[in-house]
Tab-separated table of C-alpha atoms in Angstrom:
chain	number	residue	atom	x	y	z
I	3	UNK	CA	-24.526	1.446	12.862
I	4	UNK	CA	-26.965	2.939	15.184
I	5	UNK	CA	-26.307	3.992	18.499
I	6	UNK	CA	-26.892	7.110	21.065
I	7	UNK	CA	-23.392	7.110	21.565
I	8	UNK	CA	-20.122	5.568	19.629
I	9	UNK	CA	-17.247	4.279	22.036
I	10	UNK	CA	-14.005	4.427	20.263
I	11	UNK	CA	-10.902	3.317	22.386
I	12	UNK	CA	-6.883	2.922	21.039
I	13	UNK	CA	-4.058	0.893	22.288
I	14	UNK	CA	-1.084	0.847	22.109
I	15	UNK	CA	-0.620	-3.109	23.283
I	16	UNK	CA	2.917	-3.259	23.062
I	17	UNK	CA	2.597	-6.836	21.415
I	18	UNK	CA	-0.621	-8.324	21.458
I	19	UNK	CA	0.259	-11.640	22.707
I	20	UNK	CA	1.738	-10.470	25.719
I	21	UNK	CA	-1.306	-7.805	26.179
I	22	UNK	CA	-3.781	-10.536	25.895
I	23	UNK	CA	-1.532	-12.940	28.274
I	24	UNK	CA	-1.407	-10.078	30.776
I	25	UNK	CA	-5.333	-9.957	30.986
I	26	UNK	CA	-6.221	-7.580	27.985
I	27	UNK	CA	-9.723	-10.011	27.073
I	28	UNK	CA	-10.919	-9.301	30.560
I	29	UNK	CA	-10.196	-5.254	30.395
I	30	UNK	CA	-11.892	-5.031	26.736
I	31	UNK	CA	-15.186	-7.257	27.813
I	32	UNK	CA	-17.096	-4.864	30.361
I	33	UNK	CA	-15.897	-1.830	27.826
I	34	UNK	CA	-18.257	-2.464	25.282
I	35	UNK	CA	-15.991	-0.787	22.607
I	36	UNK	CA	-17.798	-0.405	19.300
I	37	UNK	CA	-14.204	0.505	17.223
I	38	UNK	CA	-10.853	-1.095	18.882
I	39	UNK	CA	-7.813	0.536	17.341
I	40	UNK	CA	-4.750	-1.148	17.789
I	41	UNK	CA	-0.797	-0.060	17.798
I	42	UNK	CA	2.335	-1.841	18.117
I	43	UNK	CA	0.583	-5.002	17.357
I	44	UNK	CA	3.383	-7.200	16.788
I	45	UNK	CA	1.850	-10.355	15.235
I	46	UNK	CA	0.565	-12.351	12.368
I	47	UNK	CA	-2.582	-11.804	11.020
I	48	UNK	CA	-3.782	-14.833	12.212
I	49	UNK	CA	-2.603	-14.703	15.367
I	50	UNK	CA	-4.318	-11.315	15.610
I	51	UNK	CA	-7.937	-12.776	14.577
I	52	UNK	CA	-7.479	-15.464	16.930
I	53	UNK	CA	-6.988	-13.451	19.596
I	54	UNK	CA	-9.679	-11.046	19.382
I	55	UNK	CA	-11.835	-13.781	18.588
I	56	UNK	CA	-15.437	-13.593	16.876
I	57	UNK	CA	-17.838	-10.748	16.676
I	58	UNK	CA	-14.935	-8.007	14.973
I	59	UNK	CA	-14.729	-6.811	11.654
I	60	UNK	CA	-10.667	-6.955	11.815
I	61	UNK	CA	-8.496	-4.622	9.348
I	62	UNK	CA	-4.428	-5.253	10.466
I	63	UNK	CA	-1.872	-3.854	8.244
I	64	UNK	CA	1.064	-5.930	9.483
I	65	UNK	CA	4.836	-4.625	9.371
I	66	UNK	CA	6.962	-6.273	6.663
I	67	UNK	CA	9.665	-6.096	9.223
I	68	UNK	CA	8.896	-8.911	11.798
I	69	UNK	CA	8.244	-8.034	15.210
I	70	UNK	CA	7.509	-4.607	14.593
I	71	UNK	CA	5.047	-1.805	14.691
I	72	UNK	CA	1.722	-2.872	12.903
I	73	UNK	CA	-1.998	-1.607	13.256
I	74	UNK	CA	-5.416	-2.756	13.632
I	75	UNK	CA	-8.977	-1.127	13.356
I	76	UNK	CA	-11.364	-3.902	14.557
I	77	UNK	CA	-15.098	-3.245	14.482
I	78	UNK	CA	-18.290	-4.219	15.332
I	79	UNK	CA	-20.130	-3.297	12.464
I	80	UNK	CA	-18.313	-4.210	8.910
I	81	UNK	CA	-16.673	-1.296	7.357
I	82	UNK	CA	-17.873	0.428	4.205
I	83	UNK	CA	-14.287	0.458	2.887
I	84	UNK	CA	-10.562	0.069	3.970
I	85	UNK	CA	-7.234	1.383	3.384
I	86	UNK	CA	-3.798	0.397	3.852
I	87	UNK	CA	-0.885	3.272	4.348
I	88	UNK	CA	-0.403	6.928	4.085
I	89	UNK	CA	1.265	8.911	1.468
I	90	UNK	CA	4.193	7.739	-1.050
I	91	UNK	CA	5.145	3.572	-0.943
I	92	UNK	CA	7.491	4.529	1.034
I	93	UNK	CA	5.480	3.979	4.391
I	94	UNK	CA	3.338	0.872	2.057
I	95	UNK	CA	4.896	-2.130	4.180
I	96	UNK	CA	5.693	-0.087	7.712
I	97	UNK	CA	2.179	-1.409	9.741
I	98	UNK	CA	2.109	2.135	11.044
I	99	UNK	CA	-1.682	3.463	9.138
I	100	UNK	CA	-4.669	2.122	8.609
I	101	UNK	CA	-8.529	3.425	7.856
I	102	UNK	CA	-12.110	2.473	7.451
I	103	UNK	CA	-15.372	4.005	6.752
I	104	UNK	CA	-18.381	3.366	8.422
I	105	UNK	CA	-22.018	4.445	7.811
I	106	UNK	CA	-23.524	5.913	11.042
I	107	UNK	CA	-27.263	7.165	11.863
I	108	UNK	CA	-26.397	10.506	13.818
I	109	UNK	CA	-28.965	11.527	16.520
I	110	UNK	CA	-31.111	13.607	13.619
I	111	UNK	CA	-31.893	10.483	11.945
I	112	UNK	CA	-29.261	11.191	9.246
I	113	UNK	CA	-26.916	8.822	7.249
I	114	UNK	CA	-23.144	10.268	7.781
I	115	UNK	CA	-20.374	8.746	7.003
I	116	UNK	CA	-17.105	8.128	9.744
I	117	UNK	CA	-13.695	7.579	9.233
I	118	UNK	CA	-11.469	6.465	11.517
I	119	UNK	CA	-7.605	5.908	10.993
I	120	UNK	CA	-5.636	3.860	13.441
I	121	UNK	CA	-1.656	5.513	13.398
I	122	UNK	CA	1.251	4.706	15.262
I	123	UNK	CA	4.206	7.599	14.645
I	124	UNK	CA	7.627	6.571	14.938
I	125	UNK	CA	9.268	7.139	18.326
I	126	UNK	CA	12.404	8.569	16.573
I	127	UNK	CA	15.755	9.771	17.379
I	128	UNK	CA	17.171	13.289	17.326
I	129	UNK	CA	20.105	13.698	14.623
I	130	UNK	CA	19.411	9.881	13.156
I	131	UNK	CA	17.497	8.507	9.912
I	132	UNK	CA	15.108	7.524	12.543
I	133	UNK	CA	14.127	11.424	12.806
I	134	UNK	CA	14.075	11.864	9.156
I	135	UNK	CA	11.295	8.889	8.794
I	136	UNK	CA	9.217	10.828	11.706
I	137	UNK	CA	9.045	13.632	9.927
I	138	UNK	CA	8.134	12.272	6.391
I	139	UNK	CA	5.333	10.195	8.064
I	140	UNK	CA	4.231	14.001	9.777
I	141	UNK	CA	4.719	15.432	6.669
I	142	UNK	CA	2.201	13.028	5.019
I	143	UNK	CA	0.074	13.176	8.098
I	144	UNK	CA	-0.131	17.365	7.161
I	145	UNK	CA	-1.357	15.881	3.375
I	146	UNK	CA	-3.404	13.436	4.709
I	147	UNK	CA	-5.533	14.921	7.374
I	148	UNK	CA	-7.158	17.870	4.662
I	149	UNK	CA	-7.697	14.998	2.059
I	150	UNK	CA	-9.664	12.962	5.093
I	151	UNK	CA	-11.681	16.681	5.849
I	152	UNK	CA	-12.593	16.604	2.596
I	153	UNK	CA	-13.232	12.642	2.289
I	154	UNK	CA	-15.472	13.020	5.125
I	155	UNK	CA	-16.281	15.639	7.693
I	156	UNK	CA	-16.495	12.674	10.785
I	157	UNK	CA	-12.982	11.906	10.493
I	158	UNK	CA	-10.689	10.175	13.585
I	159	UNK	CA	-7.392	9.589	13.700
I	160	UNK	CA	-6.076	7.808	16.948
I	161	UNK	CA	-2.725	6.269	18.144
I	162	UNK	CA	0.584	6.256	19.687
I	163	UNK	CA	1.863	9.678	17.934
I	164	UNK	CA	5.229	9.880	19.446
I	165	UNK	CA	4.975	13.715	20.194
I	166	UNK	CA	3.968	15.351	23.175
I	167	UNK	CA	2.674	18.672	22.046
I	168	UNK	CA	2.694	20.876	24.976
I	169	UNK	CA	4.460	21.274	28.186
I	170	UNK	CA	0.473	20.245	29.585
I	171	UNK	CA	1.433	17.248	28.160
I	172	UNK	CA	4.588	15.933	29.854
I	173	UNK	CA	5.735	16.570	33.370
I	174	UNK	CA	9.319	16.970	32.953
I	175	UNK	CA	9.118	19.126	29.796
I	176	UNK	CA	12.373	21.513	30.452
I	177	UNK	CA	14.712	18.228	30.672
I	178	UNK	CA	13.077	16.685	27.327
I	179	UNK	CA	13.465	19.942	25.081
I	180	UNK	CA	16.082	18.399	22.973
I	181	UNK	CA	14.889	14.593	23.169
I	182	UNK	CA	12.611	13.286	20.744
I	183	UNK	CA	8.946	13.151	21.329
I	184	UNK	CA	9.041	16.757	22.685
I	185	UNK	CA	11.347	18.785	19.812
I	186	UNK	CA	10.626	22.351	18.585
I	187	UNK	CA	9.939	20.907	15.139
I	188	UNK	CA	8.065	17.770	15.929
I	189	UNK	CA	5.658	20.265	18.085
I	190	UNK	CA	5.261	22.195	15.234
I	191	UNK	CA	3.616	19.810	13.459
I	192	UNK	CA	1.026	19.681	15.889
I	193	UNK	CA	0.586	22.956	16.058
I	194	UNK	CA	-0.570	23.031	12.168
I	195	UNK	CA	-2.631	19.608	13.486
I	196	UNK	CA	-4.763	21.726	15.861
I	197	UNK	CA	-4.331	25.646	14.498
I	198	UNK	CA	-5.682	27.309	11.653
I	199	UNK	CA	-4.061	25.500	8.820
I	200	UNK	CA	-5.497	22.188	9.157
I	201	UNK	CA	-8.026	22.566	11.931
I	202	UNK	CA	-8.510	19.275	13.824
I	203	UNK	CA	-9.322	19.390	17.185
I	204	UNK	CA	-7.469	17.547	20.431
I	205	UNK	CA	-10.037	15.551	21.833
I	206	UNK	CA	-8.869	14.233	25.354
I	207	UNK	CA	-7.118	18.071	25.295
I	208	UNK	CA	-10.672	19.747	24.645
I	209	UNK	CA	-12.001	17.403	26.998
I	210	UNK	CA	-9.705	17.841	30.263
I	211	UNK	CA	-8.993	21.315	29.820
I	212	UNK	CA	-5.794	23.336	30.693
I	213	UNK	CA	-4.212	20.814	33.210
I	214	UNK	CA	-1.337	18.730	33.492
I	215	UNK	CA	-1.541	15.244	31.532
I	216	UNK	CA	-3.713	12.922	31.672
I	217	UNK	CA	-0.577	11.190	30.922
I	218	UNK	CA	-0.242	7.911	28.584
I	219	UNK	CA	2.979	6.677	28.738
I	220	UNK	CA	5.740	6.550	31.559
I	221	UNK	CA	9.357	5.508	30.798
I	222	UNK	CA	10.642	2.549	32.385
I	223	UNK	CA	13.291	4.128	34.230
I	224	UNK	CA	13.678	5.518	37.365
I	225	UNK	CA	10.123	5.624	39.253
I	226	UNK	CA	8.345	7.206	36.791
I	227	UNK	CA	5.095	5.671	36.965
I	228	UNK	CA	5.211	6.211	40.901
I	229	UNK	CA	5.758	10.024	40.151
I	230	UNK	CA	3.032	10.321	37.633
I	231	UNK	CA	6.382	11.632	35.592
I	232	UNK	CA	4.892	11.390	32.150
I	233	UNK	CA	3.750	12.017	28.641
I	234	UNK	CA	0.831	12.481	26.684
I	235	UNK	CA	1.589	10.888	23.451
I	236	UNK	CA	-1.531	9.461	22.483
I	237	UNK	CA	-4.349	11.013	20.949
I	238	UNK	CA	-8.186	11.522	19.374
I	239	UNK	CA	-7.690	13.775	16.550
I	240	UNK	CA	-11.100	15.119	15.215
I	241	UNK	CA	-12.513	16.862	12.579
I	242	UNK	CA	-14.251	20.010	13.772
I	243	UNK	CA	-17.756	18.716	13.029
I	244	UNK	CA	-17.057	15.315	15.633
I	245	UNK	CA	-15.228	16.769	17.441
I	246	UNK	CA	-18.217	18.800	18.481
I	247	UNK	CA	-20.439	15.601	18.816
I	248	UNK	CA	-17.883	13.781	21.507
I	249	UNK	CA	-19.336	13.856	24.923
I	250	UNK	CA	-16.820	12.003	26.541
I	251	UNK	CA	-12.908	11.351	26.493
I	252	UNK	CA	-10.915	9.094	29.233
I	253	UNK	CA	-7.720	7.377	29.664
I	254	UNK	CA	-7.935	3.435	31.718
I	255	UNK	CA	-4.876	1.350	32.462
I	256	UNK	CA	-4.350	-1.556	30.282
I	257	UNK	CA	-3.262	-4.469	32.861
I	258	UNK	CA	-1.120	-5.546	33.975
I	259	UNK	CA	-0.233	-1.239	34.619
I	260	UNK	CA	1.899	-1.117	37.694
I	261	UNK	CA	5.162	0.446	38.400
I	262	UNK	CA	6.771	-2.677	37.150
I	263	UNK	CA	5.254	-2.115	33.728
I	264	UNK	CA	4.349	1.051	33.009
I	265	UNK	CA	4.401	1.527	29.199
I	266	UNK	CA	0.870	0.532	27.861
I	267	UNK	CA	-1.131	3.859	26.584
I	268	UNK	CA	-4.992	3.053	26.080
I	269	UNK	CA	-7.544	5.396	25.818
């Protein structure tokens, strides 16, 4: 894979059926995405192919549960090698990780190696078993992202991660303190994400600086969307060395993104 730059966008679709019946084909055409990575994908594996239709290198680890979570990494260029989960069996049929590793040309000339992970973090529940299954998949994210330094040092992981790490990061962050997506422990773990113990780097955070948002997700309630009253819970998580080669980072509506349906997170 050579090119002068590598566009790598994730979405959280919300179902992929509906996203493509809402006009998702005609938001991805004029993108010209190189890696598509995929959350909440919510379909067969044939439905899945059929939908993004020829010219991608497709890797979907679909949930065993039906109608639930599931990831995709689709590509342009086929992928040196795959994987399917993260950590203990435990997470083996949940849809939530999936990786691949490409061969690049970097603008030296040189051969490197990138891989990317597609992730989608459970939403959780403060005080439930829901909680407790966030936190192992964070705990295996804190094994897994030192392993993936080491693997390679152009590493990506992108997705819906549930957790909004900052108060940058969600407008109404005084009212959320005990909800979850924005807990004292769940922020922790991004704090070891992004500090001196595991030393990835935030790339949309790098990239915007110290301001509010740019949000990805508004709740349905209320007039959230109108407000702009929401949460950054999506996220390019980099390995120091790429993170240092991105020259770019944005966030686009998915359609059909109106106050009427405000939940879709691409970026």
């Amino acid at each position: 894979m050579k090119k002068d730059h590598l566009r790598i966008a994730s979405v959280n679709v919300n179902g992929l059926r509906a996203a493509y019946k809402n006009g998702m084909a005609a938001w991805l055409e004029p993108r010209e995405v190189d890696i598509l990575c995929l959350q909440e994908v919510r379909a067969p594996d044939a439905i899945v192919r059929q939908l993004l239709g020829d010219g991608w290198h497709i890797l979907h680890a679909e949930a065993e549960a039906k109608g639930r979570a599931g990831v995709a990494i689709a590509s342009r260029e086929e992928p040196l090698a795959t994987r399917n989960g993260i950590g203990d069996d435990y997470f083996a049929t949940a849809g939530r990780w999936v990786e691949a590793d490409f061969r690049l040309t970097d603008a030296a000339g040189e051969r490197v190696q990138l891989t990317v992970a597609s992730a989608y973090v459970h939403s959780g529940e403060a005080g439930t078993p829901k909680q407790d299954d966030k936190y192992r998949f964070l705990d295996a994210m804190c094994t897994r992202l030192p392993e993936l330094t080491k693997h390679s040092d152009h590493a990506l992981v992108v997705g819906d991660l549930n957790v909004a790490h900052t108060p940058l990061d969600i407008r109404n962050w005084k009212g959320n303190l005990k909800k979850a997506g924005f807990l004292p422990e769940e922020r922790a773990y991004f704090d070891r994400f992004f500090g001196e113990d595991i030393g990835w780097h935030d790339v949309h955070r790098t990239m915007a600086g110290e301001m509010d948002g740019p949000y990805t997700w508004w709740s349905w309630r209320g007039k959230a969307f109108d407000n702009d009253a929401g949460w950054r819970i999506d996220y390019h998580m980099a390995t120091p060395a790429l993170a240092a080669s991105a020259v770019s980072a944005s966030w686009t509506a998915l359609p059909p993104m109106t106050p009427a349906s405000p939940t879709t997170h691409p970026l």
